[in-house]
Amino acid sequence: MARTVHCLSAAAATLLALSPAPAVADAIVDNVRGVTLDADGRVVRFRAIVLDKDGKVVRLVKPDEKEPEPPRVKRRKNDPPPQPRYTWRADLGGRVVMPGFVDAHGHVIELGFRQLELDLSGTRSLAEAQAKIRAYAAANPDRKWIVGGGWNQESWGLGRFPTAADLDAAVADRPVYLARADGHASWANSAAMREAGVTAKTLAPPGGRIEKAGGQPSGVFVDGAQALVGRVVPQPLPKERDTAFIKAQEQLLSHGITATADMGTSIDDWLTYRRVGDRGALRVRLMSYGSGIEDTIRIGGAGPTPWLYNDRLKLVGVKLYGDGALGSRGAWLKAPYADAAGERGLAFMTDSTLRNLMVRASMDGYQVAVHAIGDAANAQVLGAIEEIADTYGGDRRWRIEHAQVVDPADLPRFGKHGIIASMQPVHETSDRVMAEARLGPARLAGAYAWASMLRTGARLAFGSDYPVESPDPFVGWAAAYTRIGADGQPAGGWQPQEVLSKEQAWAAFTSGGAYAGFAEDKFGRLAPGQRADFIVVDRDPTTATPDLLRQTRVEETWVNGEKVWTRK
């Protein structure tokens, strides 16, 4: 009988008390319609997975291959009865099985808190958001602060940032502080600004901007300026962080994500992962990138940690920020924004500072991942890599996170020094109208340029940037090979010269994400020696149309040969 460990969404304390299932030997997951990719990106079909006692794939049984019969041996009278060929067998009833997805860029704890706090991600107007904020405050009278996020003035069609007055109209009797969908701006009411001591005399820190109206702070704080209010917001308790992780883990598993990069792991986040792992309740695999040099060194000490909890947790490297985001006009551009004369965004670091941080990380063997969205930020990171790559050689796998807007003249530079373009296809379908307004038609050639990246020789690693976007990988996969949104727009695809093949996109969401985290020898494909991380889905994704691919439902998620999530 197959092992089953359900990831429950009930009390976090109950879930944390679960113990891992015992290891088994020579098992088989049988009667499947299996699909995976081989090392060359070709589709491979199979009808069964043979596993070893450690939860690794021994081999895939081909569709036309008969299961070999055990050798016939003449038994004597006192011989023990013959042992079964497999310790356990799971019959999946002819359903479709495929490798678990590897999300190359997400924010795990934030995903969990989005489910525990006020979530505005589904709102389509300021009035709708205000109504939701008002209702949440009424339902939570004991909360001293109202916190949460997910708002997006572009989705509201507002044509401007919201203001403190807009927020006061919903809640004025206590502080409210809400992060924008991309996490690069936050919205405060008047009570929150008073609590933080923010006035007209308050200066924005380097890499930050205070939105103003009539010389007064208007209520929105961009990038580094968010800390002006954020520093006085009460921090969650450890037990609340544990609950947030359990919520996030269940959501990831429900979407078929069996491994993810956690971009910007804080000390508190790492302690949460260790507490959950120590209790045997860590199911999803986490490739952790510390939040800046200080937290990274405090977690890892002299270098990356080993894999912990049976290859479920590892501090791999450090996450640095080069600029902000397009939606809040914090992305650092070479030329001014087309819709904001004179505004070029925010450069978070000087060239010297960026190089010094990258060198400090590289000295101890940490992988470096740098957030860069605007073309100026991407050029800065490329220049830093080119300058230090010869000194810190070998297999460094320098990561550039997002790489959304790149000067076409800089694209060939991505193909050198083993650079990985860690990108999120769903951003293209979500942002295209906004990107056209921010950049103008002349600067779109290097925007979300996945195919061009591949042609340069760069490696692609795809993710979702959850909770900025839904972690659903099927939506991102469909976007990557069509460049068409769920609404069917635009016909023929946006900048269609950048479409990928279906297999290229699939690889970037699986083996590409594993490779980007130095984990390609452990997971990312279903192949001998790989961890048996797979999902059961309701259709064959290799033959599904884009619309049907987006609608794919995950029925079961298995990690290390254990069933860890089942759709109810």
Tab-separated table of N, CA and C in Angstrom, residues 38 50 83 114 118 176 184 211 296 306 332 403 439 456 524:
chain	number	residue	atom	x	y	z
A	38	ASP	N	13.184	14.478	-21.009
A	38	ASP	CA	14.518	13.935	-20.798
A	38	ASP	C	15.525	15.084	-20.708
A	50	VAL	N	9.399	3.012	-10.769
A	50	VAL	CA	9.965	2.117	-9.757
A	50	VAL	C	10.841	2.964	-8.837
A	83	GLN	N	8.971	-13.720	-1.258
A	83	GLN	CA	8.693	-12.336	-0.913
A	83	GLN	C	8.097	-11.606	-2.121
A	114	ARG	N	-0.514	36.315	3.257
A	114	ARG	CA	-1.569	36.844	2.385
A	114	ARG	C	-2.899	36.148	2.664
A	118	LEU	N	-5.351	40.852	5.516
A	118	LEU	CA	-6.249	41.455	4.537
A	118	LEU	C	-5.654	41.319	3.136
A	176	VAL	N	-3.482	51.658	9.436
A	176	VAL	CA	-3.626	50.701	8.339
A	176	VAL	C	-2.397	50.837	7.452
A	184	HIS	N	6.608	46.461	-3.705
A	184	HIS	CA	7.557	47.563	-3.872
A	184	HIS	C	6.958	48.923	-3.528
A	211	GLU	N	5.701	59.428	-1.968
A	211	GLU	CA	4.770	60.140	-2.838
A	211	GLU	C	4.178	61.321	-2.063
A	296	THR	N	22.096	36.463	5.368
A	296	THR	CA	22.649	35.260	4.742
A	296	THR	C	23.813	34.708	5.563
A	306	PRO	N	24.370	22.611	4.179
A	306	PRO	CA	24.065	21.359	3.468
A	306	PRO	C	22.558	21.224	3.291
A	332	TRP	N	14.533	50.894	-12.463
A	332	TRP	CA	15.544	51.877	-12.884
A	332	TRP	C	15.758	51.771	-14.382
A	403	ALA	N	14.671	40.307	-14.805
A	403	ALA	CA	15.221	40.689	-16.120
A	403	ALA	C	14.104	41.093	-17.071
A	439	LEU	N	6.862	52.334	-20.781
A	439	LEU	CA	8.051	52.319	-21.624
A	439	LEU	C	7.871	53.029	-22.954
A	456	THR	N	20.800	33.659	-26.767
A	456	THR	CA	22.130	34.144	-26.357
A	456	THR	C	22.939	33.064	-25.656
A	524	GLY	N	13.631	17.892	-10.330
A	524	GLY	CA	13.376	18.687	-11.532
A	524	GLY	C	12.903	17.877	-12.716
